Amino acid sequence: MYRFEEKQLSFTDFNQPQGLQMNPENRWVKKAEMIPWDTIEKEYAKLFPSKTGMPAKPLRMALGSLLIQKQYHYPDEELVEQIRENPYYQYFIGMPGYEDKIPFVPSLLVAFRKRLSEDVLNEINEMIIEYNAQKSDDDDSDGGDNNDCNNTDDTSDSSTNSGTLILDATCAPQNIKYPQDIELLNETREKLEDMLCRISDEYGFYRPRMYKKNARKDYLALAKCRKRGAKKIRKAIKKQLQYIRRDLGYMDNLLENNNVILSTSDSELLDILTTVYEQQRYMFENNTHTVENRIVSISQPYIRPIVRGKAKSPVEFGAKLDLSVDEIGMCRLEKLSFDAYNESAVLKTAIENYKQRTGHYPERVLVDQIYRNRENISFCNSLCIRISGKKLGRPKKDVDTKAEKKTAYQDNTDRIEVERKFSLAKRKFGLGLLLTKREDTTKASIVLSIIAMNVDRLAALLLRLFEFVLPFFNFGVQNRDVLEMTGC
């Protein structure tokens, strides 16, 4: 059940604490103005078709709390306490006035992340960008001369290309232990042993002989070794594989011959453990370190290794995503996947999405070298889109003109904007290390980082505009006072 309120809370309606005069120019007040709460609320209410039951928390409380958490990386318990102590936070999440009590229990944040899925958050991000674009258009249309220019631009947008699209890919690392084969096998063996003990005790069977002490001793013989040779590692992996094979045989016997029924969680865990064993056995027998859909974390089996080739970490473990930046600096998620993919296949989709949003194709597309294959270049040329970078094939004998060099330099300079966005999102908005545990909440956390970054930029632009206009306003007031005093 969900109760939709037609009018959202404004700053003048907020019941301020007695004795405290809140600043209307505070950044969280400005951020609240950047978000179309009413429009998002209507779409959010569609997620609750039932009219019975306990009413859910408002959208502004759910989304606002998650955006605050992304800004400062608070744990769930700490976030609730920070909201209780800060009146600006309470206004941002839509509370009617300051109250010295927690607005909700910390565990409810998990439900917020589940409810605000990746698709819902992408729609919210688009609503925020469109809402602020309409506000800027309304501000520009106050003057009479600007209306004629806008009309001519609207008629020419359908036939000519304009604007810039910047596109690049990165990885959002997950907070997991660095995966080692011997560590994964030891964890697999321990979980199998625990499952066998629980099932045997539940059904009254004798516990099978699993050689726990010997298996633990063989694992520690390598784990405590400071210098690990290849032969020693291979020997330890072979022993762990043999222990796991025996345990899986016991499990198959219990399921087939003793009518044992596993719970849903145990059945899913057994499938994961079996997959880990098969992958490790394949790599051991074929003397390789590569296997399709390799599991690197038993608790989070959806995570895959992403080879990035960076000097600091050539392989990262997390989701791979393509981020696009438009000419006004707004970011959008073009693709998100835990499986490694070739980002060059995202270029066409990103350009078509730009066309769907604006009604015209971009004038230029700024991308990395990996996007510049023959298919993408031919696609851009057919749409009269200039794609950045050097031309394919052998360099021509004639030297590039000065204008071409200047254009290439400008494209490379402008393309750095997407790298700045990656750096900002990872340093300030939690994209550098994701702490969520579920696959759906991890995807939601990534999109929340992008939304928080966009809202922060919009609020910063508004504050800069206010700081720029305020001195001129004060100067005009002072001149008016002087004229009144002199009688002019």
CSV table of C-alpha atoms in Angstrom, one decimal:
chain,number,residue,atom,x,y,z
A,1,MET,CA,0.0,0.0,0.0
A,2,TYR,CA,1.2,3.5,-0.8
A,3,ARG,CA,-0.2,7.0,0.0
A,4,PHE,CA,0.5,9.6,-2.6
A,5,GLU,CA,0.5,13.2,-1.6
A,6,GLU,CA,-0.1,15.7,-4.4
A,7,LYS,CA,2.1,18.5,-3.0
A,8,GLN,CA,5.6,17.9,-1.8
A,9,LEU,CA,7.1,19.7,1.1
A,10,SER,CA,8.8,23.1,0.4
A,11,PHE,CA,11.3,24.9,2.5
A,12,THR,CA,8.8,27.5,3.8
A,13,ASP,CA,6.5,24.6,5.0
A,14,PHE,CA,9.3,23.0,7.0
A,15,ASN,CA,8.9,23.3,10.8
A,16,GLN,CA,12.3,24.6,11.8
A,17,PRO,CA,13.7,23.9,15.3
A,18,GLN,CA,13.0,26.5,17.9
A,19,GLY,CA,15.9,29.0,18.2
A,20,LEU,CA,17.5,27.8,14.9
A,21,GLN,CA,17.2,29.9,11.8
A,22,MET,CA,17.9,27.5,8.9
A,23,ASN,CA,19.7,28.9,5.8
A,24,PRO,CA,17.6,28.7,2.6
A,25,GLU,CA,20.8,28.8,0.5
A,26,ASN,CA,22.1,25.5,2.1
A,27,ARG,CA,23.3,23.0,-0.4
A,28,TRP,CA,20.8,20.3,0.7
A,29,VAL,CA,18.0,22.9,0.3
A,30,LYS,CA,19.3,23.6,-3.3
A,31,LYS,CA,19.6,19.9,-4.0
A,32,ALA,CA,16.0,19.3,-3.0
A,33,GLU,CA,15.0,22.0,-5.6
A,34,MET,CA,16.9,20.1,-8.3
A,35,ILE,CA,14.7,17.0,-8.0
A,36,PRO,CA,11.1,16.8,-9.3
A,37,TRP,CA,9.6,15.0,-6.3
A,38,ASP,CA,6.0,15.2,-7.5
A,39,THR,CA,6.7,13.7,-10.9
A,40,ILE,CA,8.8,10.9,-9.5
A,41,GLU,CA,6.2,10.2,-6.7
A,42,LYS,CA,3.5,9.5,-9.3
A,43,GLU,CA,5.7,6.9,-11.0
A,44,TYR,CA,6.8,5.5,-7.7
A,45,ALA,CA,3.2,5.0,-6.6
A,46,LYS,CA,2.7,2.5,-9.5
A,47,LEU,CA,5.0,0.1,-7.7
A,48,PHE,CA,2.3,-0.4,-5.1
A,49,PRO,CA,-0.9,-1.7,-6.8
A,50,SER,CA,-2.4,-3.0,-3.5
A,51,LYS,CA,-4.7,-0.7,-1.5
A,52,THR,CA,-4.3,-2.7,1.7
A,53,GLY,CA,-1.6,-3.2,4.3
A,54,MET,CA,0.8,-0.9,6.1
A,55,PRO,CA,1.6,2.3,4.0
A,56,ALA,CA,5.2,2.4,2.6
A,57,LYS,CA,7.6,5.2,3.3
A,58,PRO,CA,7.4,8.1,0.8
A,59,LEU,CA,9.7,8.2,-2.2
A,60,ARG,CA,11.4,11.4,-1.0
A,61,MET,CA,12.4,9.6,2.2
A,62,ALA,CA,13.7,6.5,0.4
A,63,LEU,CA,15.6,8.3,-2.4
A,64,GLY,CA,16.8,11.2,-0.3
A,65,SER,CA,18.2,8.9,2.4
A,66,LEU,CA,20.1,6.8,-0.2
A,67,LEU,CA,21.5,10.0,-1.9
A,68,ILE,CA,22.8,11.2,1.5
A,69,GLN,CA,24.4,7.9,2.1
A,70,LYS,CA,26.1,8.0,-1.3
A,71,GLN,CA,27.5,11.5,-0.6
A,72,TYR,CA,29.2,10.6,2.7
A,73,HIS,CA,29.5,6.7,2.6
A,74,TYR,CA,27.6,6.3,5.9
A,75,PRO,CA,26.8,2.8,7.1
A,76,ASP,CA,23.1,2.1,7.4
A,77,GLU,CA,23.0,2.6,11.2
A,78,GLU,CA,25.2,5.8,11.1
A,79,LEU,CA,23.0,7.2,8.3
A,80,VAL,CA,19.9,7.0,10.4
A,81,GLU,CA,21.6,8.7,13.3
A,82,GLN,CA,23.0,11.5,11.1
A,83,ILE,CA,19.5,12.1,9.7
A,84,ARG,CA,18.1,12.3,13.3
A,85,GLU,CA,20.7,14.9,14.3
A,86,ASN,CA,20.7,17.1,11.1
A,87,PRO,CA,17.6,19.3,10.3
A,88,TYR,CA,18.8,19.9,6.7
A,89,TYR,CA,18.9,16.1,6.1
A,90,GLN,CA,15.3,15.8,7.5
A,91,TYR,CA,14.1,18.5,5.2
A,92,PHE,CA,15.8,16.8,2.2
A,93,ILE,CA,14.1,13.5,2.9
A,94,GLY,CA,10.7,15.3,3.2
A,95,MET,CA,9.9,15.3,6.9
A,96,PRO,CA,7.4,18.0,7.9
A,97,GLY,CA,9.6,19.4,10.6
A,98,TYR,CA,12.6,18.7,12.8
A,99,GLU,CA,12.2,15.7,15.1
A,100,ASP,CA,14.8,14.3,17.5
A,101,LYS,CA,14.0,10.7,16.6
A,102,ILE,CA,15.0,8.2,13.9
A,103,PRO,CA,12.8,8.4,10.8
A,104,PHE,CA,13.0,4.6,10.2
A,105,VAL,CA,14.9,1.6,11.3
A,106,PRO,CA,18.3,1.0,9.5
A,107,SER,CA,17.2,-2.4,8.0
A,108,LEU,CA,14.6,-0.5,5.9
A,109,LEU,CA,17.4,0.9,3.7
A,110,VAL,CA,17.8,-2.6,2.3
A,111,ALA,CA,14.2,-2.6,1.2
A,112,PHE,CA,14.7,0.9,-0.3
A,113,ARG,CA,17.5,-0.4,-2.5
A,114,LYS,CA,15.5,-3.5,-3.5
A,115,ARG,CA,12.4,-1.4,-4.4
A,116,LEU,CA,14.4,1.3,-6.3
A,117,SER,CA,15.7,-1.1,-9.0
A,118,GLU,CA,18.2,-0.2,-11.8
A,119,ASP,CA,15.4,0.5,-14.3
A,120,VAL,CA,13.5,2.7,-11.9
A,121,LEU,CA,16.6,4.7,-10.9
A,122,ASN,CA,17.5,5.2,-14.6
A,123,GLU,CA,14.1,6.7,-15.2
A,124,ILE,CA,14.5,8.9,-12.1
A,125,ASN,CA,17.9,10.1,-13.4
A,126,GLU,CA,16.3,11.0,-16.7
A,127,MET,CA,13.4,12.9,-15.0
A,128,ILE,CA,15.9,14.9,-13.0
A,129,ILE,CA,17.9,15.9,-16.0
A,130,GLU,CA,14.8,16.8,-18.1
A,131,TYR,CA,13.3,18.7,-15.2
A,132,ASN,CA,16.4,21.0,-14.8
A,133,ALA,CA,16.7,21.4,-18.6
A,134,GLN,CA,13.1,22.7,-18.7
A,135,LYS,CA,13.8,25.1,-15.9
A,136,SER,CA,16.9,26.5,-17.7
A,137,ASP,CA,14.8,26.8,-20.9
A,138,ASP,CA,12.1,28.7,-19.0
A,139,ASP,CA,14.8,31.0,-17.6
A,140,ASP,CA,16.3,31.6,-21.0
A,141,SER,CA,12.9,32.3,-22.6
A,142,ASP,CA,12.2,35.3,-20.3
A,143,GLY,CA,13.8,37.7,-22.8
A,144,GLY,CA,12.1,38.4,-26.1
A,145,ASP,CA,15.1,37.9,-28.3
A,146,ASN,CA,15.8,34.4,-27.0
A,147,ASN,CA,12.4,33.2,-28.2
A,148,ASP,CA,13.2,33.6,-31.9
A,149,CYS,CA,16.5,31.8,-31.5
A,150,ASN,CA,14.9,28.9,-29.7
A,151,ASN,CA,12.3,28.6,-32.4
A,152,THR,CA,14.9,28.5,-35.2
A,153,ASP,CA,16.9,25.9,-33.2
A,154,ASP,CA,13.9,23.7,-32.8
A,155,THR,CA,13.2,23.6,-36.5
A,156,SER,CA,16.8,22.9,-37.4
A,157,ASP,CA,17.4,20.1,-34.8
A,158,SER,CA,15.5,17.6,-36.8
A,159,SER,CA,17.7,18.0,-39.9
A,160,THR,CA,21.1,18.9,-38.5
A,161,ASN,CA,23.4,17.3,-35.9
A,162,SER,CA,24.4,19.3,-32.8
A,163,GLY,CA,25.8,18.6,-29.4
A,164,THR,CA,28.5,16.3,-28.1
A,165,LEU,CA,28.4,12.8,-26.7
A,166,ILE,CA,31.3,11.4,-24.6
A,167,LEU,CA,31.4,7.7,-23.9
A,168,ASP,CA,33.7,5.5,-22.0
A,169,ALA,CA,33.7,2.3,-19.8
A,170,THR,CA,35.0,1.5,-16.4
A,171,CYS,CA,34.7,-1.1,-13.6
A,172,ALA,CA,33.0,-0.6,-10.2
A,173,PRO,CA,35.0,-2.8,-7.8
A,174,GLN,CA,33.2,-4.9,-5.2
A,175,ASN,CA,34.3,-5.3,-1.6
A,176,ILE,CA,35.4,-8.9,-1.7
A,177,LYS,CA,38.5,-10.8,-0.6
A,178,TYR,CA,41.0,-11.2,-3.4
A,179,PRO,CA,40.2,-14.6,-4.9
A,180,GLN,CA,42.9,-17.3,-4.7
A,181,ASP,CA,42.2,-20.8,-5.9
A,182,ILE,CA,43.3,-22.5,-2.7
A,183,GLU,CA,41.2,-20.0,-0.6
A,184,LEU,CA,38.1,-20.7,-2.7
A,185,LEU,CA,38.6,-24.5,-2.5
A,186,ASN,CA,39.1,-24.4,1.3
A,187,GLU,CA,35.9,-22.3,1.7
A,188,THR,CA,34.0,-24.7,-0.6
A,189,ARG,CA,35.1,-27.7,1.5
A,190,GLU,CA,34.2,-26.1,4.8
A,191,LYS,CA,30.7,-25.2,3.6
A,192,LEU,CA,30.2,-28.7,2.3
A,193,GLU,CA,31.3,-30.2,5.6
A,194,ASP,CA,29.0,-27.9,7.5
A,195,MET,CA,26.0,-28.8,5.2
A,196,LEU,CA,26.7,-32.6,5.6
A,197,CYS,CA,26.9,-32.3,9.4
A,198,ARG,CA,23.6,-30.3,9.6
A,199,ILE,CA,21.7,-32.8,7.3
A,200,SER,CA,23.1,-35.8,9.1
A,201,ASP,CA,22.0,-34.5,12.5
A,202,GLU,CA,18.6,-33.4,11.1
A,203,TYR,CA,17.7,-36.8,9.6
A,204,GLY,CA,19.4,-38.9,12.3
A,205,PHE,CA,22.2,-40.3,10.0
A,206,TYR,CA,25.8,-41.1,11.0
A,207,ARG,CA,28.1,-38.3,10.0
A,208,PRO,CA,30.3,-39.5,7.1
A,209,ARG,CA,34.1,-39.6,7.4
A,210,MET,CA,35.3,-36.3,6.0
A,211,TYR,CA,38.9,-36.0,7.3
A,212,LYS,CA,38.4,-32.4,8.4
A,213,LYS,CA,41.7,-32.2,10.4
A,214,ASN,CA,43.8,-33.6,7.6
A,215,ALA,CA,42.1,-31.2,5.1
A,216,ARG,CA,42.7,-28.2,7.3
A,217,LYS,CA,46.3,-29.3,7.9
A,218,ASP,CA,47.0,-29.5,4.2
A,219,TYR,CA,45.4,-26.1,3.6
A,220,LEU,CA,47.5,-24.4,6.3
A,221,ALA,CA,50.6,-26.0,5.0
A,222,LEU,CA,50.3,-23.7,2.0
A,223,ALA,CA,48.5,-20.8,3.6
A,224,LYS,CA,51.3,-20.3,6.2
A,225,CYS,CA,54.1,-20.7,3.6
A,226,ARG,CA,55.8,-17.4,2.8
A,227,LYS,CA,57.3,-18.6,-0.5
A,228,ARG,CA,54.8,-20.5,-2.6
A,229,GLY,CA,56.2,-22.4,-5.5
A,230,ALA,CA,54.2,-23.6,-8.4
A,231,LYS,CA,54.6,-27.3,-7.5
A,232,LYS,CA,53.6,-26.7,-3.9
A,233,ILE,CA,50.4,-24.7,-5.0
A,234,ARG,CA,49.4,-27.4,-7.5
A,235,LYS,CA,49.9,-30.1,-4.9
A,236,ALA,CA,47.7,-28.3,-2.3
A,237,ILE,CA,45.0,-27.7,-4.9
A,238,LYS,CA,44.9,-31.3,-5.9
A,239,LYS,CA,44.4,-32.4,-2.3
A,240,GLN,CA,41.6,-30.0,-1.7
A,241,LEU,CA,39.9,-31.1,-4.9
A,242,GLN,CA,40.0,-34.7,-3.7
A,243,TYR,CA,38.4,-33.8,-0.3
A,244,ILE,CA,35.7,-31.8,-2.1
A,245,ARG,CA,35.0,-34.7,-4.5
A,246,ARG,CA,34.5,-37.1,-1.6
A,247,ASP,CA,32.1,-34.6,0.1
A,248,LEU,CA,30.1,-34.1,-3.1
A,249,GLY,CA,29.8,-37.9,-3.4
A,250,TYR,CA,28.4,-38.1,0.1
A,251,MET,CA,25.9,-35.4,-0.7
A,252,ASP,CA,24.8,-37.1,-3.9
A,253,ASN,CA,24.2,-40.3,-1.9
A,254,LEU,CA,22.1,-38.5,0.6
A,255,LEU,CA,19.9,-36.9,-2.0
A,256,GLU,CA,19.5,-39.9,-4.2
A,257,ASN,CA,19.3,-42.9,-1.8
A,258,ASN,CA,18.1,-41.4,1.5
A,259,ASN,CA,15.3,-39.1,0.3
A,260,VAL,CA,16.9,-36.0,1.7
A,261,ILE,CA,15.2,-32.7,0.7
A,262,LEU,CA,17.3,-29.6,0.8
A,263,SER,CA,16.0,-26.1,1.6
A,264,THR,CA,16.0,-23.5,-1.1
A,265,SER,CA,19.1,-21.7,0.3
A,266,ASP,CA,21.0,-25.0,0.7
A,267,SER,CA,20.0,-26.1,-2.8
A,268,GLU,CA,21.3,-22.8,-4.3
A,269,LEU,CA,24.5,-23.0,-2.2
A,270,LEU,CA,25.1,-26.6,-3.3
A,271,ASP,CA,24.8,-25.5,-7.0
A,272,ILE,CA,27.4,-22.8,-6.4
A,273,LEU,CA,29.8,-25.1,-4.6
A,274,THR,CA,29.5,-27.7,-7.4
A,275,THR,CA,30.2,-25.1,-10.0
A,276,VAL,CA,33.3,-23.9,-8.1
A,277,TYR,CA,34.6,-27.5,-7.9
A,278,GLU,CA,34.0,-28.1,-11.6
A,279,GLN,CA,35.7,-24.9,-12.6
A,280,GLN,CA,38.7,-25.5,-10.4
A,281,ARG,CA,39.0,-29.1,-11.6
A,282,TYR,CA,38.9,-27.9,-15.2
A,283,MET,CA,41.6,-25.3,-14.7
A,284,PHE,CA,43.7,-27.9,-12.7
A,285,GLU,CA,43.5,-30.6,-15.4
A,286,ASN,CA,44.1,-28.2,-18.3
A,287,ASN,CA,46.8,-26.2,-16.5
A,288,THR,CA,45.1,-22.8,-17.1
A,289,HIS,CA,43.7,-19.9,-15.1
A,290,THR,CA,40.8,-19.1,-17.4
A,291,VAL,CA,37.3,-20.5,-17.4
A,292,GLU,CA,34.0,-19.2,-18.6
A,293,ASN,CA,31.8,-17.5,-16.0
A,294,ARG,CA,34.4,-18.0,-13.3
A,295,ILE,CA,33.1,-17.7,-9.8
A,296,VAL,CA,35.5,-15.6,-7.6
A,297,SER,CA,33.2,-15.2,-4.5
A,298,ILE,CA,31.0,-17.9,-3.0
A,299,SER,CA,28.8,-15.4,-1.1
A,300,GLN,CA,28.5,-13.2,-4.3
A,301,PRO,CA,28.6,-15.7,-7.2
A,302,TYR,CA,27.5,-13.1,-9.8
A,303,ILE,CA,30.8,-11.2,-9.6
A,304,ARG,CA,33.2,-11.8,-12.5
A,305,PRO,CA,36.8,-10.8,-13.1
A,306,ILE,CA,37.1,-7.8,-15.4
A,307,VAL,CA,40.5,-7.4,-17.2
A,308,ARG,CA,41.1,-3.7,-17.5
A,309,GLY,CA,44.9,-3.6,-18.1
A,310,LYS,CA,45.5,-0.8,-15.6
A,311,ALA,CA,48.9,-0.4,-14.0
A,312,LYS,CA,47.5,-0.4,-10.5
A,313,SER,CA,45.2,-3.3,-10.8
A,314,PRO,CA,45.1,-5.2,-14.2
A,315,VAL,CA,42.1,-7.3,-13.1
A,316,GLU,CA,39.2,-5.9,-11.1
A,317,PHE,CA,36.3,-7.8,-9.6
A,318,GLY,CA,32.9,-6.1,-10.0
A,319,ALA,CA,30.5,-4.7,-12.5
A,320,LYS,CA,31.5,-3.2,-15.9
A,321,LEU,CA,29.6,-0.1,-17.0
A,322,ASP,CA,29.5,2.3,-19.9
A,323,LEU,CA,28.9,6.0,-19.0
A,324,SER,CA,27.9,8.7,-21.3
A,325,VAL,CA,28.3,12.5,-20.7
A,326,ASP,CA,26.4,15.0,-22.7
A,327,GLU,CA,27.4,18.6,-23.6
A,328,ILE,CA,26.0,20.0,-20.3
A,329,GLY,CA,27.9,17.5,-18.2
A,330,MET,CA,25.0,15.2,-17.2
A,331,CYS,CA,25.9,11.5,-16.9
A,332,ARG,CA,23.8,8.5,-18.0
A,333,LEU,CA,24.3,4.8,-17.6
A,334,GLU,CA,24.3,3.2,-21.1
A,335,LYS,CA,25.1,-0.4,-20.1
A,336,LEU,CA,25.7,-2.3,-16.9
A,337,SER,CA,26.8,-5.9,-16.7
A,338,PHE,CA,28.8,-8.2,-14.4
A,339,ASP,CA,30.1,-10.1,-17.4
A,340,ALA,CA,33.0,-8.8,-19.4
A,341,TYR,CA,31.9,-7.4,-22.8
A,342,ASN,CA,33.4,-5.4,-25.6
A,343,GLU,CA,32.4,-1.8,-25.1
A,344,SER,CA,32.6,-1.0,-28.8
A,345,ALA,CA,29.2,-2.6,-29.2
A,346,VAL,CA,27.6,0.1,-26.9
A,347,LEU,CA,28.4,3.0,-29.3
A,348,LYS,CA,25.4,2.6,-31.6
A,349,THR,CA,23.0,2.2,-28.7
A,350,ALA,CA,24.3,5.3,-27.0
A,351,ILE,CA,24.0,7.4,-30.2
A,352,GLU,CA,20.4,6.1,-30.7
A,353,ASN,CA,19.5,6.9,-27.1
A,354,TYR,CA,20.9,10.5,-27.6
A,355,LYS,CA,18.7,10.8,-30.7
A,356,GLN,CA,15.7,9.6,-28.8
A,357,ARG,CA,16.3,12.1,-26.0
A,358,THR,CA,17.1,15.2,-28.0
A,359,GLY,CA,15.4,14.6,-31.4
A,360,HIS,CA,18.7,14.9,-33.3
A,361,TYR,CA,22.1,13.1,-33.6
A,362,PRO,CA,25.2,14.5,-31.9
A,363,GLU,CA,27.6,16.5,-34.0
A,364,ARG,CA,30.6,14.7,-32.6
A,365,VAL,CA,31.2,11.6,-30.5
A,366,LEU,CA,34.3,11.5,-28.3
A,367,VAL,CA,35.4,8.0,-27.5
A,368,ASP,CA,38.5,5.9,-26.7
A,369,GLN,CA,40.4,4.0,-29.4
A,370,ILE,CA,38.6,0.7,-28.7
A,371,TYR,CA,35.3,2.2,-30.0
A,372,ARG,CA,36.9,3.1,-33.3
A,373,ASN,CA,36.4,-0.1,-35.3
A,374,ARG,CA,35.3,-0.1,-39.0
A,375,GLU,CA,31.7,-0.8,-38.2
A,376,ASN,CA,31.3,2.1,-35.8
A,377,ILE,CA,33.2,4.5,-38.0
A,378,SER,CA,31.0,3.6,-41.0
A,379,PHE,CA,27.9,4.0,-38.8
A,380,CYS,CA,28.9,7.5,-37.7
A,381,ASN,CA,29.9,8.5,-41.2
A,382,SER,CA,26.4,7.5,-42.5
A,383,LEU,CA,24.8,9.8,-40.0
A,384,CYS,CA,27.3,12.7,-40.5
A,385,ILE,CA,28.7,12.3,-37.0
A,386,ARG,CA,32.4,13.1,-36.4
A,387,ILE,CA,34.0,10.5,-34.3
A,388,SER,CA,37.2,11.4,-32.5
A,389,GLY,CA,40.6,9.8,-32.9
A,390,LYS,CA,43.0,8.9,-35.7
A,391,LYS,CA,41.9,7.3,-38.9
A,392,LEU,CA,42.3,3.5,-39.3
A,393,GLY,CA,45.0,2.1,-41.6
A,394,ARG,CA,48.4,3.3,-42.6
A,395,PRO,CA,49.1,7.0,-42.0
A,396,LYS,CA,49.0,9.2,-45.1
A,397,LYS,CA,52.1,10.8,-46.4
A,398,ASP,CA,50.7,14.3,-46.4
A,399,VAL,CA,50.9,15.9,-43.0
A,400,ASP,CA,47.6,16.9,-41.3
A,401,THR,CA,46.6,20.5,-41.6
A,402,LYS,CA,46.8,22.9,-38.7
A,403,ALA,CA,43.0,23.0,-38.4
A,404,GLU,CA,42.9,19.2,-38.2
A,405,LYS,CA,45.5,19.1,-35.5
A,406,LYS,CA,43.7,21.7,-33.6
A,407,THR,CA,40.4,19.8,-33.9
A,408,ALA,CA,42.1,16.5,-32.7
A,409,TYR,CA,43.6,18.3,-29.8
A,410,GLN,CA,40.3,19.8,-28.8
A,411,ASP,CA,38.6,16.5,-29.0
A,412,ASN,CA,41.2,14.8,-26.7
A,413,THR,CA,40.9,17.7,-24.3
A,414,ASP,CA,37.1,17.5,-24.1
A,415,ARG,CA,37.1,13.7,-23.8
A,416,ILE,CA,38.9,14.0,-20.5
A,417,GLU,CA,35.5,15.1,-19.0
A,418,VAL,CA,34.3,11.5,-18.8
A,419,GLU,CA,37.6,10.5,-17.0
A,420,ARG,CA,36.9,13.3,-14.5
A,421,LYS,CA,33.4,11.8,-13.9
A,422,PHE,CA,34.8,8.4,-13.2
A,423,SER,CA,37.3,9.9,-10.8
A,424,LEU,CA,34.7,11.9,-9.0
A,425,ALA,CA,32.2,9.1,-8.8
A,426,LYS,CA,34.8,6.7,-7.3
A,427,ARG,CA,36.3,9.2,-4.9
A,428,LYS,CA,33.2,11.0,-3.6
A,429,PHE,CA,30.1,9.0,-4.5
A,430,GLY,CA,31.0,5.4,-3.6
A,431,LEU,CA,31.6,3.9,-7.0
A,432,GLY,CA,35.2,3.1,-6.1
A,433,LEU,CA,34.2,0.3,-3.7
A,434,LEU,CA,30.7,-1.1,-3.5
A,435,LEU,CA,29.6,-2.6,-0.2
A,436,THR,CA,26.3,-4.1,-1.1
A,437,LYS,CA,25.9,-7.9,-1.1
A,438,ARG,CA,23.0,-8.6,-3.5
A,439,GLU,CA,23.1,-8.4,-7.3
A,440,ASP,CA,20.0,-6.2,-7.6
A,441,THR,CA,21.1,-3.8,-4.8
A,442,THR,CA,24.6,-3.6,-6.3
A,443,LYS,CA,23.2,-2.4,-9.6
A,444,ALA,CA,20.9,0.1,-7.8
A,445,SER,CA,23.9,1.4,-5.8
A,446,ILE,CA,25.8,2.1,-9.1
A,447,VAL,CA,22.9,4.1,-10.6
A,448,LEU,CA,22.5,5.9,-7.2
A,449,SER,CA,26.1,7.1,-7.5
A,450,ILE,CA,25.4,8.6,-10.9
A,451,ILE,CA,22.2,10.3,-9.7
A,452,ALA,CA,24.0,11.7,-6.7
A,453,MET,CA,26.8,13.1,-8.9
A,454,ASN,CA,24.3,14.7,-11.3
A,455,VAL,CA,22.3,16.3,-8.4
A,456,ASP,CA,25.5,17.6,-6.8
A,457,ARG,CA,26.6,19.2,-10.1
A,458,LEU,CA,23.3,20.9,-10.6
A,459,ALA,CA,23.2,22.2,-7.1
A,460,ALA,CA,26.8,23.5,-7.5
A,461,LEU,CA,25.9,25.3,-10.7
A,462,LEU,CA,23.0,26.9,-9.0
A,463,LEU,CA,25.1,28.1,-6.0
A,464,ARG,CA,27.8,29.4,-8.4
A,465,LEU,CA,25.1,31.4,-10.3
A,466,PHE,CA,23.8,32.8,-7.0
A,467,GLU,CA,27.3,33.8,-5.9
A,468,PHE,CA,27.8,35.5,-9.3
A,469,VAL,CA,24.5,37.4,-9.3
A,470,LEU,CA,24.5,38.5,-5.7
A,471,PRO,CA,27.3,41.0,-5.9
A,472,PHE,CA,25.6,42.8,-8.8
A,473,PHE,CA,22.4,42.8,-6.9
A,474,ASN,CA,24.0,44.3,-3.8
A,475,PHE,CA,25.8,46.9,-6.0
A,476,GLY,CA,22.5,47.9,-7.6
A,477,VAL,CA,20.8,48.3,-4.2
A,478,GLN,CA,23.7,50.4,-2.9
A,479,ASN,CA,23.5,52.7,-5.9
A,480,ARG,CA,19.8,53.1,-5.5
A,481,ASP,CA,20.2,54.1,-1.8
A,482,VAL,CA,22.9,56.6,-2.8
A,483,LEU,CA,20.6,58.2,-5.4
A,484,GLU,CA,17.8,58.4,-2.9
A,485,MET,CA,20.0,60.1,-0.3
A,486,THR,CA,21.3,62.7,-2.9
A,487,GLY,CA,17.8,63.3,-4.2
A,488,CYS,CA,18.6,62.4,-7.8
